[in-house]
mmCIF file of C-alpha atoms in Angstrom:
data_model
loop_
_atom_site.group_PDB
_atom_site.id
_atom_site.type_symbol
_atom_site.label_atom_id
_atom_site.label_comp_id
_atom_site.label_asym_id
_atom_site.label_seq_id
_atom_site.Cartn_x
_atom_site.Cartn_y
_atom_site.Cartn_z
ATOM 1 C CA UNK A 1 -43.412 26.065 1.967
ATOM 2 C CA UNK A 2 -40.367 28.048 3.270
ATOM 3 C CA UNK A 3 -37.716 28.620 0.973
ATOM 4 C CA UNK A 4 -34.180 28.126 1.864
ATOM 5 C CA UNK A 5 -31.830 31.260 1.865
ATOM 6 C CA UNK A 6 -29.811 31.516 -1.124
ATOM 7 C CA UNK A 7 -26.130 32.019 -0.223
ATOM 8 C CA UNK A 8 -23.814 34.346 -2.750
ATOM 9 C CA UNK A 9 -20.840 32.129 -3.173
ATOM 10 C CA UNK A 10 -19.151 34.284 -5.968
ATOM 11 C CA UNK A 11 -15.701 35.272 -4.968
ATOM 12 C CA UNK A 12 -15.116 38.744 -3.116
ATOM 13 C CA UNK A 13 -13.503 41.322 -5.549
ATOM 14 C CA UNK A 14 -9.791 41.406 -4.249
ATOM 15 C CA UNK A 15 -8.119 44.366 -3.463
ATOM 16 C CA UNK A 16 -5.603 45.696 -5.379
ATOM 17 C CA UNK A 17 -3.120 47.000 -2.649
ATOM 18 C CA UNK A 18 -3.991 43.733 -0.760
ATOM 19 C CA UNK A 19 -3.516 41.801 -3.733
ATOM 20 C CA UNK A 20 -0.027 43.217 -4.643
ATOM 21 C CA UNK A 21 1.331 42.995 -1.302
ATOM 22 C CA UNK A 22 0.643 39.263 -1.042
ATOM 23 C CA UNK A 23 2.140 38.845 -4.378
ATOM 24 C CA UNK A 24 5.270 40.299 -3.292
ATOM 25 C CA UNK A 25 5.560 38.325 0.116
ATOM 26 C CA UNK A 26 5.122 35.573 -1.998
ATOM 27 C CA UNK A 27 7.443 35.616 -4.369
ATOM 28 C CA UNK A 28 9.787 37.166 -2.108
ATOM 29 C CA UNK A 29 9.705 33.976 0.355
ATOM 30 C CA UNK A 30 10.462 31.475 -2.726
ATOM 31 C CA UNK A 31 13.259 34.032 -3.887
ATOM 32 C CA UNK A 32 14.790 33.886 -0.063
ATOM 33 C CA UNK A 33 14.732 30.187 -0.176
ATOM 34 C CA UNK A 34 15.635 29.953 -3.781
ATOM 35 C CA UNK A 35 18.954 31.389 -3.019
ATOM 36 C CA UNK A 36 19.471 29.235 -0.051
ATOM 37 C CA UNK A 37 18.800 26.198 -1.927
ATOM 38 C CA UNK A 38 21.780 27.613 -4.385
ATOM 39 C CA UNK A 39 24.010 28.523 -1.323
ATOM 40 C CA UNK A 40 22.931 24.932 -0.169
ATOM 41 C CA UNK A 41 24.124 23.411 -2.911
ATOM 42 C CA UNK A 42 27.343 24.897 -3.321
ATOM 43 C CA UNK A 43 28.162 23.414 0.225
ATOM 44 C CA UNK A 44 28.095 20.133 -0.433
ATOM 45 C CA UNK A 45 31.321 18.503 -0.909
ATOM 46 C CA UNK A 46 33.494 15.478 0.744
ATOM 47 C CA UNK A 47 31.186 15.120 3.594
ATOM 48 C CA UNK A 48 28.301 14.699 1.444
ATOM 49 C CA UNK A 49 30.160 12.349 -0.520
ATOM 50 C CA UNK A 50 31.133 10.361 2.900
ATOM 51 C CA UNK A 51 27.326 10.445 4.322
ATOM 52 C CA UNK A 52 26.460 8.808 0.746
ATOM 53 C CA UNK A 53 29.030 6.081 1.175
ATOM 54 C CA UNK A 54 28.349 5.126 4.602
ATOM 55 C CA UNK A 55 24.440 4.984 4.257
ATOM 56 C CA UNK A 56 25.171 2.775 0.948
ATOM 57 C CA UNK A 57 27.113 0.329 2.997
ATOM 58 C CA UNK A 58 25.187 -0.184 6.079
ATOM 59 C CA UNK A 59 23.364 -3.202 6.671
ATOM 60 C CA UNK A 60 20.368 -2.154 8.317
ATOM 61 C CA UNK A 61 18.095 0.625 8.091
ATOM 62 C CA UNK A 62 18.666 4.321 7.489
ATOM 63 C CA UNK A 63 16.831 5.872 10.904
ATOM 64 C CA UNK A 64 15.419 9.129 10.634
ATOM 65 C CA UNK A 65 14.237 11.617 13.460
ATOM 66 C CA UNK A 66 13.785 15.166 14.258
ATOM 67 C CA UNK A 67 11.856 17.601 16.544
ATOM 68 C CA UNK A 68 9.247 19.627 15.705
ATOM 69 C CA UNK A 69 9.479 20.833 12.234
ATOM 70 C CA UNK A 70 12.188 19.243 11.421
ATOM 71 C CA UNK A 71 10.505 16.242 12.594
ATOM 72 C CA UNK A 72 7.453 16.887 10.045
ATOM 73 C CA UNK A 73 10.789 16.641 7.350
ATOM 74 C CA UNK A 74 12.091 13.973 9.111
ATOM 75 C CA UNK A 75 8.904 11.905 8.223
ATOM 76 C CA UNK A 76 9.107 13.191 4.798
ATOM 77 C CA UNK A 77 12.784 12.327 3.850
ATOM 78 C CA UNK A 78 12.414 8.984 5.680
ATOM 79 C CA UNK A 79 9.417 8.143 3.248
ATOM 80 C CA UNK A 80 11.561 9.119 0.224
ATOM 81 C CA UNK A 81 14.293 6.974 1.281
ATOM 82 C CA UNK A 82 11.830 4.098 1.962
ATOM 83 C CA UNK A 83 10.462 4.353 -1.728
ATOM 84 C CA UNK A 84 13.486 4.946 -3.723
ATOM 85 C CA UNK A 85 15.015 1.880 -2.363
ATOM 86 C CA UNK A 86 16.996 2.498 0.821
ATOM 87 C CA UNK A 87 15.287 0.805 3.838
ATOM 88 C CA UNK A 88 14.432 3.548 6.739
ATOM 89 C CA UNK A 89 12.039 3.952 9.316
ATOM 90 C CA UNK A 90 11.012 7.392 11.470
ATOM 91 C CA UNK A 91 11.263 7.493 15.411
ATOM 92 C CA UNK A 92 10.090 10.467 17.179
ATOM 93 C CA UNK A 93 12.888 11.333 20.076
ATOM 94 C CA UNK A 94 9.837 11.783 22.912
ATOM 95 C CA UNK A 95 8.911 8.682 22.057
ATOM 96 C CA UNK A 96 12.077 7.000 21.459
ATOM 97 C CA UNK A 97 12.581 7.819 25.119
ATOM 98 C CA UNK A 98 9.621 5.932 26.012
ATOM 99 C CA UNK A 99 10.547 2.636 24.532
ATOM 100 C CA UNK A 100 10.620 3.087 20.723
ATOM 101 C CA UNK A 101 14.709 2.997 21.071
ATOM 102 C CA UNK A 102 14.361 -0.469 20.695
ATOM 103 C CA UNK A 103 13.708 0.144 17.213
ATOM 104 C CA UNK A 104 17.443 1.375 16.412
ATOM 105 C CA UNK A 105 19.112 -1.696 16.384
ATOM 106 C CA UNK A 106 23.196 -2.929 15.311
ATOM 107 C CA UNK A 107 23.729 -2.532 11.695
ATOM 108 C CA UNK A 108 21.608 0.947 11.511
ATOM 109 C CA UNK A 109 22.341 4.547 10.709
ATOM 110 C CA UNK A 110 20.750 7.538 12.071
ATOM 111 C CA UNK A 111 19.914 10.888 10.165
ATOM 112 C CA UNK A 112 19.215 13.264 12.924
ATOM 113 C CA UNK A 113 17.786 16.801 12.191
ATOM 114 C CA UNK A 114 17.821 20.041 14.075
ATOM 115 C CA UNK A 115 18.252 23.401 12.844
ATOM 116 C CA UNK A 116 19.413 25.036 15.682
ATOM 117 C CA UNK A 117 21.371 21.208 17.253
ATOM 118 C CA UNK A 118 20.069 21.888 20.509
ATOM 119 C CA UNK A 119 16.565 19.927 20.589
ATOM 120 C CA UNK A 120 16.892 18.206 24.424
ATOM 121 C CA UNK A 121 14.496 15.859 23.309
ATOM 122 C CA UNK A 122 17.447 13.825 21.026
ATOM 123 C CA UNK A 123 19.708 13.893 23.630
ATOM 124 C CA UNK A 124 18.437 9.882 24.526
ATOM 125 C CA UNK A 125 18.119 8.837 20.652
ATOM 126 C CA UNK A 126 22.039 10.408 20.707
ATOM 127 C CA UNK A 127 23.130 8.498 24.029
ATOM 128 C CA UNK A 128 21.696 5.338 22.406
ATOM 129 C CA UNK A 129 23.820 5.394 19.221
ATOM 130 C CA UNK A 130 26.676 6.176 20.978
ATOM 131 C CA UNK A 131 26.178 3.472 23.185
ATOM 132 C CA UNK A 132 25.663 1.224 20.503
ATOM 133 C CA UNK A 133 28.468 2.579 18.447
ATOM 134 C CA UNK A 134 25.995 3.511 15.660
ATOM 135 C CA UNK A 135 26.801 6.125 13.139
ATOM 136 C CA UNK A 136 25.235 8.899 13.148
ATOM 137 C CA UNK A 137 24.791 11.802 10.782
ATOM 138 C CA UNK A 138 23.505 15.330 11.911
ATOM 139 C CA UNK A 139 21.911 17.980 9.664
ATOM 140 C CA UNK A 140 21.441 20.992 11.353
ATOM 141 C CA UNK A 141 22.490 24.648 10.521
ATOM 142 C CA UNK A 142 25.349 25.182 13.882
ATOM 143 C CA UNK A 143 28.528 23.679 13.486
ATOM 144 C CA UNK A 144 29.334 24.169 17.440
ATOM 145 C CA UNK A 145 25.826 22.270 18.361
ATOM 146 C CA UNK A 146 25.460 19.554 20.690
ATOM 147 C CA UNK A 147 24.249 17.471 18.233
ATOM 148 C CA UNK A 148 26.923 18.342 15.196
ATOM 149 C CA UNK A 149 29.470 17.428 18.037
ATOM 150 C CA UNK A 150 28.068 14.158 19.208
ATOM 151 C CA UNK A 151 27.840 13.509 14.903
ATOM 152 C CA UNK A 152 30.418 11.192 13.203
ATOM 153 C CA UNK A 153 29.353 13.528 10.032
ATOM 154 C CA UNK A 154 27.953 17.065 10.098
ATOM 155 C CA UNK A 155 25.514 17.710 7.219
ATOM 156 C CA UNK A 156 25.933 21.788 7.181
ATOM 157 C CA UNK A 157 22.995 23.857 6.310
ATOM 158 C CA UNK A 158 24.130 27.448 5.148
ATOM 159 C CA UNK A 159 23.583 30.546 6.705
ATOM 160 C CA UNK A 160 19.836 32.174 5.456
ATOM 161 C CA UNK A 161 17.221 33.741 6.866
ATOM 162 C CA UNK A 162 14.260 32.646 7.541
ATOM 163 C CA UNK A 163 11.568 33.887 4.907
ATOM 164 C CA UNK A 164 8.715 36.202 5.174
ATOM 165 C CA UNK A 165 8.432 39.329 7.322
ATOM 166 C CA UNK A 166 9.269 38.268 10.907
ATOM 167 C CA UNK A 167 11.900 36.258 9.781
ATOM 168 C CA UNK A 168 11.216 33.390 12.671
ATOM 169 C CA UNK A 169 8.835 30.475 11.447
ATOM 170 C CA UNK A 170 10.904 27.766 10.172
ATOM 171 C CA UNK A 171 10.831 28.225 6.539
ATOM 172 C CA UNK A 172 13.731 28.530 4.863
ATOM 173 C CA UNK A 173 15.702 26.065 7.409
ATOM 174 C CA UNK A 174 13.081 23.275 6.544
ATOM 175 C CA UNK A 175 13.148 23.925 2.645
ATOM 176 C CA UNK A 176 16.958 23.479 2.846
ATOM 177 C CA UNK A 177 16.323 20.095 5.410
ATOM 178 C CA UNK A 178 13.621 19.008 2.697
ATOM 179 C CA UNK A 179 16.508 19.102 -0.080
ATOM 180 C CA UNK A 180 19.172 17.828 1.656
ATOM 181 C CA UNK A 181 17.262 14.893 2.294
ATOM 182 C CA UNK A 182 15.852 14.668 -1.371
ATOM 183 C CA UNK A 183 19.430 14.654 -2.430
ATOM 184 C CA UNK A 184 20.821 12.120 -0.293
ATOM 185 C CA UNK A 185 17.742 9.404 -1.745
ATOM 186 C CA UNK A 186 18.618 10.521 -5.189
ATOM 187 C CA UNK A 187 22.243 9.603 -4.586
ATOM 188 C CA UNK A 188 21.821 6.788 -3.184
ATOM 189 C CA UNK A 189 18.595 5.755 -5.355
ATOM 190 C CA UNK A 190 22.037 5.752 -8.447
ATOM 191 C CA UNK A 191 24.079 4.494 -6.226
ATOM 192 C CA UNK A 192 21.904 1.197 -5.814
ATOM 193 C CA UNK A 193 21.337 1.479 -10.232
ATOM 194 C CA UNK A 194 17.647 1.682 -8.491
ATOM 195 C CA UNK A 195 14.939 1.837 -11.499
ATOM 196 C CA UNK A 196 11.581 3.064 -12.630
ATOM 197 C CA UNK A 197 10.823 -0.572 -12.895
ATOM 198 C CA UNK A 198 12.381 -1.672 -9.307
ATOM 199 C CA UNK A 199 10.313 2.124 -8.370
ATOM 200 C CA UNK A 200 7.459 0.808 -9.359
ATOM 201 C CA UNK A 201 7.446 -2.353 -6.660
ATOM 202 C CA UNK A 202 6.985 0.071 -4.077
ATOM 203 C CA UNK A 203 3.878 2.226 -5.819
ATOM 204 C CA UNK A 204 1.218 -0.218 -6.774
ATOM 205 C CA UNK A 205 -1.608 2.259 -6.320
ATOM 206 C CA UNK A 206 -3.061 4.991 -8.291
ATOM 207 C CA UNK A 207 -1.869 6.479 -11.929
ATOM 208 C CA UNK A 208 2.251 5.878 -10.764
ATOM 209 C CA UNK A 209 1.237 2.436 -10.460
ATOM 210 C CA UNK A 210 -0.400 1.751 -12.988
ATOM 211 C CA UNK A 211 2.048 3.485 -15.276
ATOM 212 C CA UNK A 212 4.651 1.339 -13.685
ATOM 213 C CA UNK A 213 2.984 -2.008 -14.098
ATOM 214 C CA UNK A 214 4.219 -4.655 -16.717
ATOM 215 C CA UNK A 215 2.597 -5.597 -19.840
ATOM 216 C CA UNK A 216 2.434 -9.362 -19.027
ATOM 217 C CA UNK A 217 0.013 -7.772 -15.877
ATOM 218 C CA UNK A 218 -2.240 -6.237 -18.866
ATOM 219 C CA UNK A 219 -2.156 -8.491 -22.354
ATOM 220 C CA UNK A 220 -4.361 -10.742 -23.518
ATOM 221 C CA UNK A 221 -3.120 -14.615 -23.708
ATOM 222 C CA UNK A 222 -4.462 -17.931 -25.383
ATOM 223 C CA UNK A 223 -7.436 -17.741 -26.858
ATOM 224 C CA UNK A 224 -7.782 -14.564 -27.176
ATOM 225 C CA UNK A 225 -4.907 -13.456 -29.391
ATOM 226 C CA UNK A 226 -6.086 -13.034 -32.703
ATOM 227 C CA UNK A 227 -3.519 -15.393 -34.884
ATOM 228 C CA UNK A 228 -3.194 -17.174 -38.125
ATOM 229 C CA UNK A 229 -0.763 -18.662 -40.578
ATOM 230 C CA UNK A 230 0.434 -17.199 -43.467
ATOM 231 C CA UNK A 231 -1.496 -19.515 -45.751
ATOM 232 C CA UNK A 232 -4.759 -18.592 -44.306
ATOM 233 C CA UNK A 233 -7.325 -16.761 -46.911
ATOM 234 C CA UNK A 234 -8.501 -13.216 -46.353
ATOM 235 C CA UNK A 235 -12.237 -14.184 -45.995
ATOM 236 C CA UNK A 236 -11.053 -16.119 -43.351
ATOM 237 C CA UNK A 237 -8.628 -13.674 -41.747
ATOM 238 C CA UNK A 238 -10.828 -11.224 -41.704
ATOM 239 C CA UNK A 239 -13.936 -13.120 -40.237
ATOM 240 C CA UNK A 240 -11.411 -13.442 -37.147
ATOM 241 C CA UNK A 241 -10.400 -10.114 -36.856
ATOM 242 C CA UNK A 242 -13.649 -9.010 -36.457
ATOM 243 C CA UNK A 243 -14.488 -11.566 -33.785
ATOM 244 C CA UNK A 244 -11.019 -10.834 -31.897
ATOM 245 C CA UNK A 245 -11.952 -7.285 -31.487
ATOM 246 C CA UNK A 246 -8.352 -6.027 -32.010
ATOM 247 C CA UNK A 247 -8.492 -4.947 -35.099
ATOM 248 C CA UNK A 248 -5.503 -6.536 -36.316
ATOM 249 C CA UNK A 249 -4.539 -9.870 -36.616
ATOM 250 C CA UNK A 250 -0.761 -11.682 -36.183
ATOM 251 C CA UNK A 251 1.067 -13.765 -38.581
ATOM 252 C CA UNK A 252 2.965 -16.752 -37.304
ATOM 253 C CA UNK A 253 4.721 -19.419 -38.550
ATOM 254 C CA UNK A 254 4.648 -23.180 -36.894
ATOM 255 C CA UNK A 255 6.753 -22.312 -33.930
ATOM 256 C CA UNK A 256 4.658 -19.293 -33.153
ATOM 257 C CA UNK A 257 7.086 -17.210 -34.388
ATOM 258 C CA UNK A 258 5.452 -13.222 -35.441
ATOM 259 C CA UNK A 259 5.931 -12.939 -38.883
ATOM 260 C CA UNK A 260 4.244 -9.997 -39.977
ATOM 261 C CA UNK A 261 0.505 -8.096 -38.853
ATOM 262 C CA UNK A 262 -2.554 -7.156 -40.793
ATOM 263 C CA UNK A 263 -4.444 -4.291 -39.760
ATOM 264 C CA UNK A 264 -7.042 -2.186 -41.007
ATOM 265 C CA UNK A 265 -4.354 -0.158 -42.798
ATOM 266 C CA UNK A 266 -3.430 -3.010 -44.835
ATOM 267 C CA UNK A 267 -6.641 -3.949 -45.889
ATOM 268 C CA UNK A 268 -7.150 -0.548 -46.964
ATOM 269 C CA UNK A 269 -4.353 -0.770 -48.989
ATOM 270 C CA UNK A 270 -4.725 -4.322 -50.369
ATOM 271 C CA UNK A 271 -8.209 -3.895 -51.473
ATOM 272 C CA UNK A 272 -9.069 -5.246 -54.419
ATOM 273 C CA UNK A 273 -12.033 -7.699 -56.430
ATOM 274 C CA UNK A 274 -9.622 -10.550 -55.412
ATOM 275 C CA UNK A 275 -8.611 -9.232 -52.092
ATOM 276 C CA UNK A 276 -10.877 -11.960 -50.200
ATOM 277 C CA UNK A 277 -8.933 -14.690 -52.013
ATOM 278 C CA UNK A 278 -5.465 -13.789 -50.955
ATOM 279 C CA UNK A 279 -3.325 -15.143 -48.700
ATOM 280 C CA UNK A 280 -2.837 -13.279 -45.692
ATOM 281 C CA UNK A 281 1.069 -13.568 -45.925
ATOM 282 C CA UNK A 282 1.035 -11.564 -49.259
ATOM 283 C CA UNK A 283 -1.187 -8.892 -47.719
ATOM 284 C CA UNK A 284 0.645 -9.023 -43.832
ATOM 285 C CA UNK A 285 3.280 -5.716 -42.937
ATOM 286 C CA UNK A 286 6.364 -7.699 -42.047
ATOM 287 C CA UNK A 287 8.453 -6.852 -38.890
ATOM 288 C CA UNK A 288 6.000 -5.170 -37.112
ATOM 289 C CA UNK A 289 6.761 -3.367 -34.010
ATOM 290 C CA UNK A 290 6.358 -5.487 -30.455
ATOM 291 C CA UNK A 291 6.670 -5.379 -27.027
ATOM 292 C CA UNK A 292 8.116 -8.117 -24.301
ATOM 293 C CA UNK A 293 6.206 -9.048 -21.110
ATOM 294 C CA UNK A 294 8.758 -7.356 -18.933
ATOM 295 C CA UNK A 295 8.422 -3.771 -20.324
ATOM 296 C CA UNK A 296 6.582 -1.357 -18.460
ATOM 297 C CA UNK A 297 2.829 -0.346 -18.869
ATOM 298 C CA UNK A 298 4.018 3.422 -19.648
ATOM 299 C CA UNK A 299 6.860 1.828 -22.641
ATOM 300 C CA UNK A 300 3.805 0.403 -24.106
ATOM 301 C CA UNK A 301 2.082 3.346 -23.790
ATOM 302 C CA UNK A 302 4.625 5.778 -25.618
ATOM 303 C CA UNK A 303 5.090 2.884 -28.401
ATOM 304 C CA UNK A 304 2.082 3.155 -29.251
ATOM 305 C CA UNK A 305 1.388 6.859 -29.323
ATOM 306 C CA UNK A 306 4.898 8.345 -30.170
ATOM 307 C CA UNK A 307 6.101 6.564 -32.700
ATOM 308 C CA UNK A 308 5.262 6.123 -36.454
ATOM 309 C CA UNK A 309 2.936 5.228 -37.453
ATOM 310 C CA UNK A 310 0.295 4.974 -33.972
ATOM 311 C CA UNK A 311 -0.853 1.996 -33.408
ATOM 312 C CA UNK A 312 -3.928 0.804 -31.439
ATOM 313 C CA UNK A 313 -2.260 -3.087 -30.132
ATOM 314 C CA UNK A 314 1.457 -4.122 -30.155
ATOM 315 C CA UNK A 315 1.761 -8.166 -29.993
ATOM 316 C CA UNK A 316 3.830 -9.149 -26.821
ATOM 317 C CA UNK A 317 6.529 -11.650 -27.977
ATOM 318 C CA UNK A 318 9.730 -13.076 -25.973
ATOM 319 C CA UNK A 319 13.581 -12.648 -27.161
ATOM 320 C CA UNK A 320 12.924 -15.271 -29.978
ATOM 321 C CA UNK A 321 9.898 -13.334 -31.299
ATOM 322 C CA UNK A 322 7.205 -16.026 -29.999
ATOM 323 C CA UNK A 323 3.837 -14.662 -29.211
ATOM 324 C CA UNK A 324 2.932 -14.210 -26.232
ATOM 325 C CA UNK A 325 0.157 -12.080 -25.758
ATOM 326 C CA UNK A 326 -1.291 -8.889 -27.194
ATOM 327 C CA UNK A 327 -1.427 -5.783 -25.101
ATOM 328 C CA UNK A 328 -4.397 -2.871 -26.504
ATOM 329 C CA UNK A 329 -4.698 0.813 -26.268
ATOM 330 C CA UNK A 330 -8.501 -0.015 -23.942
ATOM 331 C CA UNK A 331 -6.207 -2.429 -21.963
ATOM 332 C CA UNK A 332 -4.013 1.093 -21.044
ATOM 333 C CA UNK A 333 -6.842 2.967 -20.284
ATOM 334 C CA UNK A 334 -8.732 0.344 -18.146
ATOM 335 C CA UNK A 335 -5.518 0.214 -15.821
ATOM 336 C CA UNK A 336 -5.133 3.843 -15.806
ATOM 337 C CA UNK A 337 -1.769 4.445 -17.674
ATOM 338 C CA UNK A 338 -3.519 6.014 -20.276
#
């Protein structure tokens, strides 16, 4: 039978020289954009301010576009916007001119990015807004640009070269684009008192989501909760612990108010030849700690792993201390937040 050639897949030995001179191109392209991000940033001022205000009260959606790379950034910052709160869409100007204006409608705002303000291809996207008296904000790098003088508001990106040795693939002039645009959702994601919870609406999927869900989506109801009154015997108590599988059991008075918890801590500690016949109300830790429905997966999370002492379940109760569920460490890790 003919064998199959065996392939070395270990990793070449590098060379040193090579090695070191990649090094220093690379750290010498985050330095160069480093410092433009720090020149960027001592720019911004009453303009920045105004571009905030006016996107915050528009009443339609923040339009984003750009050629080229700054298109590829224009996709980017439009996506931030669009999950931080602050409705936006993307429209590419070549096809904008092929029908897709339609899309930029009364009540909207565009962003419009070019480094150099001379991409032709806006020139219909800019004719549109005008027409339609739409504001529009350019970011771009040349103050005496077609498009910063078509703007109502010129987003200024400082002077800085372009990293790396030639000095002429858009590098440094998208990193500053990228940031400009970060900061603009940021302010506006405070303006709006946007939050991790209202964040979370917009990323149901993957370990985000799951860290953003509530507890109601995860705790156990009915049934299920392992409850008792404070009358009930320890044989007893105990006998449902074990068949709850939470290892701890709630305390509630006739209203199905929490009054206390027993866990396998307290059992330890109440142990004793008449242990069995106590009351679980004389063996309970009053004023344990809880959760409500409405906090988020992660809050449940850090409650039960930062604070002392850890705990394996919190009971979910509402603003009168009512049970309403119980929410456990597996329940965490079965969604993911964990």
């Amino acid at each position: 039978m003919p064998v199959a050639p065996t392939r070395d897949t270990a990793a070449p030995a590098p060379d040193e020289a090579a090695a070191a001179a990649d090094l220093a191109i690379a750290r010498d392209v985050l330095a160069t954009e480093a410092a433009a991000l720090t020149a960027l940033a001592g720019t911004l001022g009453e303009t920045f301010a105004a571009a905030i205000a006016l996107l915050a009260g528009i009443g339609g959606r923040v339009v984003v576009t750009g050629m080229g790379k700054s298109g590829h950034v224009a996709r980017k910052i439009t996506a931030t916007l669009a999950s931080t709160g602050t409705p936006a869409l993307f429209v590419h100007p070549a096809e904008a001119s092929h029908g897709d204006l339609g899309m930029i409608v009364p009540g909207d705002a565009v962003i419009a990015l070019s480094n150099s303000g001379e991409a032709a291809e806006l020139a219909d996207i800019v004719s549109h807004v005008r027409r339609f008296a739409l504001p529009l904000i350019a970011i771009t790098s040349r103050a005496e640009s077609t498009l910063a003088r078509a703007a109502d508001l010129v987003l200024l990106l400082p002077t800085a070269p372009e990293a790396g040795p030639i000095g002429m693939a858009p590098t440094t002039s998208t990193t500053m684009q990228m940031a400009l645009g970060d900061a603009i959702a940021v302010a506006l994601l405070a303006r709006r008192g946007f939050t991790a919870a209202d964040f979370g609406l917009f990323h149901p999927g993957g370990k985000l989501g799951a860290r953003l869900r509530r507890v109601r989506d995860l705790m156990h109801t009915g049934e299920e909760v392992p409850l008792a009154a404070p009358g009930t015997r320890m044989d007893q108590a105990i006998l449902l612990i074990t068949a709850k599988h939470f290892g701890c059991l709630g305390v509630v008075d006739g209203g199905g108010h929490l009054l206390g918890v027993v866990t396998d801590g307290d059992l330890r500690r109440a142990m004793a030849p008449d242990l069995l016949a106590r009351e679980v109300g004389q063996v309970m830790t009053p004023n344990p700690r809880v959760i409500g429905p409405e906090r988020l997966a992660e809050d449940a999370l850090h409650d039960m792993t930062a604070l002392t002492p850890r705990v394996m379940s919190l009971f979910v109760v509402d603003g009168a201390t009512r049970v309403l569920g119980i929410v456990h460490m597996h329940d965490l890790l079965r969604a993911g937040v964990a």
